[in-house]
Coordinates of C-alpha atoms in Angstrom, one line a residue:
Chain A
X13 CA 18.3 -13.4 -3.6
X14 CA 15.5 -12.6 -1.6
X15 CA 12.0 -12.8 -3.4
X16 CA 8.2 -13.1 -3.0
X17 CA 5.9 -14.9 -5.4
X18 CA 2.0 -13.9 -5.5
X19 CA -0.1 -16.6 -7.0
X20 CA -4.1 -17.4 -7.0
X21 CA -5.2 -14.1 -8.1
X22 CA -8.0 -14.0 -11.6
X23 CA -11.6 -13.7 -12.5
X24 CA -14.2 -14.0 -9.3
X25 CA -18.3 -13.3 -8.8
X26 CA -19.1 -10.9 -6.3
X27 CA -19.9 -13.1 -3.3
X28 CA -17.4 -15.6 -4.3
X29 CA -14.5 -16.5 -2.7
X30 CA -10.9 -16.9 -4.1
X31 CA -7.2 -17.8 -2.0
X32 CA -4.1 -16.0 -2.3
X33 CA -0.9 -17.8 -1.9
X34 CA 3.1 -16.1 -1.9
X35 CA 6.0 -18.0 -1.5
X36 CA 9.0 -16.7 -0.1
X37 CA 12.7 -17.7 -0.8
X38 CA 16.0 -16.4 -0.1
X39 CA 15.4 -15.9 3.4
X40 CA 14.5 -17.3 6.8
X41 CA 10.6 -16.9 5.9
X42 CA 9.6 -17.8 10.1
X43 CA 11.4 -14.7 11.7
X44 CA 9.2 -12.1 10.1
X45 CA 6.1 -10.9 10.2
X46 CA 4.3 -10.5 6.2
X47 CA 1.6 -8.5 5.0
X48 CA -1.3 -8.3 2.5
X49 CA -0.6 -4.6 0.7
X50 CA -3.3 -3.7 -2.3
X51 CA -3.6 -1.5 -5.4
X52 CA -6.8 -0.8 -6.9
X53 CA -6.5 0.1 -10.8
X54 CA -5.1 3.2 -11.3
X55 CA -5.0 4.6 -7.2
X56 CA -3.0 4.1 -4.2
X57 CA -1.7 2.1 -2.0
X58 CA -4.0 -0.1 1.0
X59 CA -2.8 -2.2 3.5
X60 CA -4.9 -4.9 3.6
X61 CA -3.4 -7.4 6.6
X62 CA -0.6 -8.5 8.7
X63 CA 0.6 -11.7 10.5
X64 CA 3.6 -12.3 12.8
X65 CA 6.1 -14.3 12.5
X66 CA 4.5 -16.7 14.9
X67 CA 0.5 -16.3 13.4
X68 CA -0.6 -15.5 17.3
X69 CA -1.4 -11.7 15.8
X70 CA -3.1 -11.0 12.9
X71 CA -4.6 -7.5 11.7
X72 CA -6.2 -6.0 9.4
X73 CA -8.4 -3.2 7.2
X74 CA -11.4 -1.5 7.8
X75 CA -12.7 -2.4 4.4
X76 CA -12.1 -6.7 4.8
X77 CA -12.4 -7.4 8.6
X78 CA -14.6 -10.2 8.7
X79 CA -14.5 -11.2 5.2
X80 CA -10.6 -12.1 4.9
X81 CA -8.1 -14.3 7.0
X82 CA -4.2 -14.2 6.7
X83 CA -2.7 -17.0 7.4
X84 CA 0.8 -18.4 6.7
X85 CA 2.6 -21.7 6.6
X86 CA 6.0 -21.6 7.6
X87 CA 6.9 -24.9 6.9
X88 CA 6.4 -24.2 3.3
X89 CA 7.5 -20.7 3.4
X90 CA 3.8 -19.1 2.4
X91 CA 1.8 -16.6 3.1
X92 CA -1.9 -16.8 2.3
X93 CA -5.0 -14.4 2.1
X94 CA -8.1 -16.5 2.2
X95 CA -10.8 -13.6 0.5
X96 CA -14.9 -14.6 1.2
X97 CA -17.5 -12.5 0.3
X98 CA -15.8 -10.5 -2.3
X99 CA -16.9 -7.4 -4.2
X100 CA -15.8 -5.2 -6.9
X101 CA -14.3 -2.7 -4.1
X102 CA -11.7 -5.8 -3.6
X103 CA -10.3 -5.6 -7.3
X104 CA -7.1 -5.0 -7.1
X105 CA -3.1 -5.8 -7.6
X106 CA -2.7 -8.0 -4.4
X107 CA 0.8 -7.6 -3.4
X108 CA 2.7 -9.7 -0.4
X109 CA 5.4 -7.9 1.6
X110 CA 7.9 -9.0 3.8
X111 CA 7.4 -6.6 7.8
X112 CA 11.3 -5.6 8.8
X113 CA 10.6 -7.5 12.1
X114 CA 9.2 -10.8 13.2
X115 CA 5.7 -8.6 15.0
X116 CA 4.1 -7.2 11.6
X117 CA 4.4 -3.5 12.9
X118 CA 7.4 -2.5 11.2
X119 CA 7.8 -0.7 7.3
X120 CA 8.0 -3.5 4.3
X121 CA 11.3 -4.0 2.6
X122 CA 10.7 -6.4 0.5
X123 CA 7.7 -6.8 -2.1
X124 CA 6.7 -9.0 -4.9
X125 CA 5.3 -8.4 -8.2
X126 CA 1.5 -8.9 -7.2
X127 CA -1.6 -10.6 -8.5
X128 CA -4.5 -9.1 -9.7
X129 CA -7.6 -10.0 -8.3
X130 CA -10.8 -9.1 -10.7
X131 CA -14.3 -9.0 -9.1
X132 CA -16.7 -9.0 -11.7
X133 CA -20.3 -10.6 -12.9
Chain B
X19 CA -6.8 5.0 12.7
X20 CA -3.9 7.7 11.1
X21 CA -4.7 9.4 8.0
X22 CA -1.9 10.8 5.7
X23 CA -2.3 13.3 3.4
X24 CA 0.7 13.9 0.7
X25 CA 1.4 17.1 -1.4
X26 CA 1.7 18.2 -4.0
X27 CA -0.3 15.4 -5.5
X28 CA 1.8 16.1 -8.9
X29 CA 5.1 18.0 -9.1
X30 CA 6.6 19.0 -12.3
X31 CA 10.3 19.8 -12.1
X32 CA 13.4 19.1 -14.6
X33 CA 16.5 17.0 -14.2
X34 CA 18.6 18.4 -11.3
X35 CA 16.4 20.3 -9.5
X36 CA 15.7 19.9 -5.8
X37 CA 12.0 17.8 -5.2
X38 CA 10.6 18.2 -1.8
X39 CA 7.7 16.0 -1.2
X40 CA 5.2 16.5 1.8
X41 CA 3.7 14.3 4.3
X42 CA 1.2 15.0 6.8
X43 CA -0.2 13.0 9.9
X44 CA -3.7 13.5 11.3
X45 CA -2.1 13.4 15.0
X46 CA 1.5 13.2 16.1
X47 CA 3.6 10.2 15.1
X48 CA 6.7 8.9 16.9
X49 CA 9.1 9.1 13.9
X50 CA 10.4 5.6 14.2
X51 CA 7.4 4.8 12.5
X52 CA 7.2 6.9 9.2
X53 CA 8.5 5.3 5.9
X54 CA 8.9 6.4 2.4
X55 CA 8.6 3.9 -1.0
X56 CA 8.9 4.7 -4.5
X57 CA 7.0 3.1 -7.3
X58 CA 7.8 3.1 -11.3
X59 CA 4.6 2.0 -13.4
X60 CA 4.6 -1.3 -13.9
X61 CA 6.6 -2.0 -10.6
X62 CA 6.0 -3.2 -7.3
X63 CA 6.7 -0.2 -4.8
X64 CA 10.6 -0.1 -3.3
X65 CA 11.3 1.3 -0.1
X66 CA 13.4 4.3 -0.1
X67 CA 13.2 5.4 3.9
X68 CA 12.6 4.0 7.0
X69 CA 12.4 5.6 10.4
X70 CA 11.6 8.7 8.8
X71 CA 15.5 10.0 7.8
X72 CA 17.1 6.3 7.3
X73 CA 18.0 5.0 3.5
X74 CA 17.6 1.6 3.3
X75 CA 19.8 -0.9 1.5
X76 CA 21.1 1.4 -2.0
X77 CA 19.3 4.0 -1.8
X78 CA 21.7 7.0 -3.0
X79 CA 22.0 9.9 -1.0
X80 CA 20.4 12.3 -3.0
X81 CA 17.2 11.4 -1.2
X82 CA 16.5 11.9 2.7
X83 CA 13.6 12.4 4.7
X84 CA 13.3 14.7 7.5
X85 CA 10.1 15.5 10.0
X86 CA 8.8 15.3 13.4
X87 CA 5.6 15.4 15.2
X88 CA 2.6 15.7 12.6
X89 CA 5.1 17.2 9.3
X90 CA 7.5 14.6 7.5
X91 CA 9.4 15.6 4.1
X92 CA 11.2 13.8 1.6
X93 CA 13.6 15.2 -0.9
X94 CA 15.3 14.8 -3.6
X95 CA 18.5 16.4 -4.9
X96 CA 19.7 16.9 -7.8
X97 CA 16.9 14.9 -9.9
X98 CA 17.7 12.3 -12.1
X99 CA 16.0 10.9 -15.0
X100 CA 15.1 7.6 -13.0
X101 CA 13.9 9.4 -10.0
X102 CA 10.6 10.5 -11.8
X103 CA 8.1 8.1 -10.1
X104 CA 5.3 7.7 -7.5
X105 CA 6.0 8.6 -4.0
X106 CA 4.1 7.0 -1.0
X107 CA 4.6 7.7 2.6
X108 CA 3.3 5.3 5.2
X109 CA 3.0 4.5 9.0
X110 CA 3.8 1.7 10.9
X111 CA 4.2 0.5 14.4
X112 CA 1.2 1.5 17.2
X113 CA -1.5 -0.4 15.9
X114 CA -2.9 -1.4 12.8
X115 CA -4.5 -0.7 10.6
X116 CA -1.5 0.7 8.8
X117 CA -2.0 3.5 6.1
X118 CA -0.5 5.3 3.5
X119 CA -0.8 8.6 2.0
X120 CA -2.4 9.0 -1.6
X121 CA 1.2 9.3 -3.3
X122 CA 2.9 12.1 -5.0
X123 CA 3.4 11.7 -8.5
X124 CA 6.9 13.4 -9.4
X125 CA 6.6 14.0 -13.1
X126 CA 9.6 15.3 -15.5
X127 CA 8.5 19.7 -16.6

């Protein structure tokens, strides 16, 4: 069964910084691009960032360029979303998702359950 | 950067009527790169259509999505208890970043 784990997500000061992690199993994690998608209490849905299958293209929002970096290990089948900087804008249910193809410009079939990040004094 | 803009942002229908959800581009998309999800509270998001009109793995046939150009529609036939959720369009491809519209929530009348 395919499946993505979040983990890393809590309690962080503005200005802080806190690291995402989501392991993938059930499929061959290096062939596809992933993504950062996030969901602020109670509104919609933000794509946050994108990484190929290979890491050699990486994108991302607006709202965190400069302040996050994706990044992914495909030995160990992760996908990571270093966050510096943070502020309450950024509190939200972090979810990973898995891109169709291996570029990260395709739609997500496959999420997880998310984490929730909490930026708060 | 493509904004989408989704109505009705709440439609109120009964079991087994027909549900027709709107999407709307700011410019023209190529409609390999329009995709439908579905979320249940509490639950991540599932996708529900890709390349605009194409149901992906188990999706049942009462839903398809249509649309071309700036205008993308997803509907739902014959309602079912289950189907009563929040709907989110989204494009993909070009460049990032990647957006999706506000969502439609489909609520039970």
């Amino acid at each position: 069964e395919m499946q993505l784990v979040e983990s890393g997500g809590g309690l962080v000061q503005p200005g802080r910084s806190l690291r995402l992690s989501c392991e993938a199993s059930g499929f061959t994690f290096d062939d596809y691009g992933m993504h950062w998608v996030r969901q602020a209490p109670g509104k919609g849905l933000e794509w946050v960032s994108g990484i190929n299958w290979s890491s050699t293209s990486r994108g991302y929002a607006n709202s965190v360029r400069g302040r996050f970096t994706i990044s992914r290990d495909n030995a160990q089948k992760s996908l990571y979303l270093q966050m510096n900087r943070v502020t309450t804008e950024d509190t939200a249910l972090y979810y990973c998702t898995k891109d169709f193809g291996s570029s990260a410009d395709w739609y997500f079939d496959l999420w997880g359950r998310g984490t929730l990040v909490l930026v708060s004094s | 950067e493509f904004v989408l803009t989704q109505s009705p942002a709440t439609l109120s229908l009964s079991p087994g009527a027909r549900a027709t959800l709107s999407c709307r581009a700011s410019r023209s998309l190529d409609s390999t790169y329009l995709a439908w999800y579905q979320q249940k509270p509490g639950q991540a998001p599932r996708l529900l259509i890709y390349r605009t009109s194409y149901r992906a793995s188990g999706i049942p046939d009462r839903f398809s999505g249509s649309g071309s150009g700036t205008d993308f529609t997803l509907t739902i036939s014959g309602l079912e208890p289950a189907d009563f959720a929040v709907y989110y369009c989204h494009q993909y491809g070009d460049s990032p970043p990647y957006t999706f519209g506000q969502g439609t929530k489909l609520e039970i009348k």
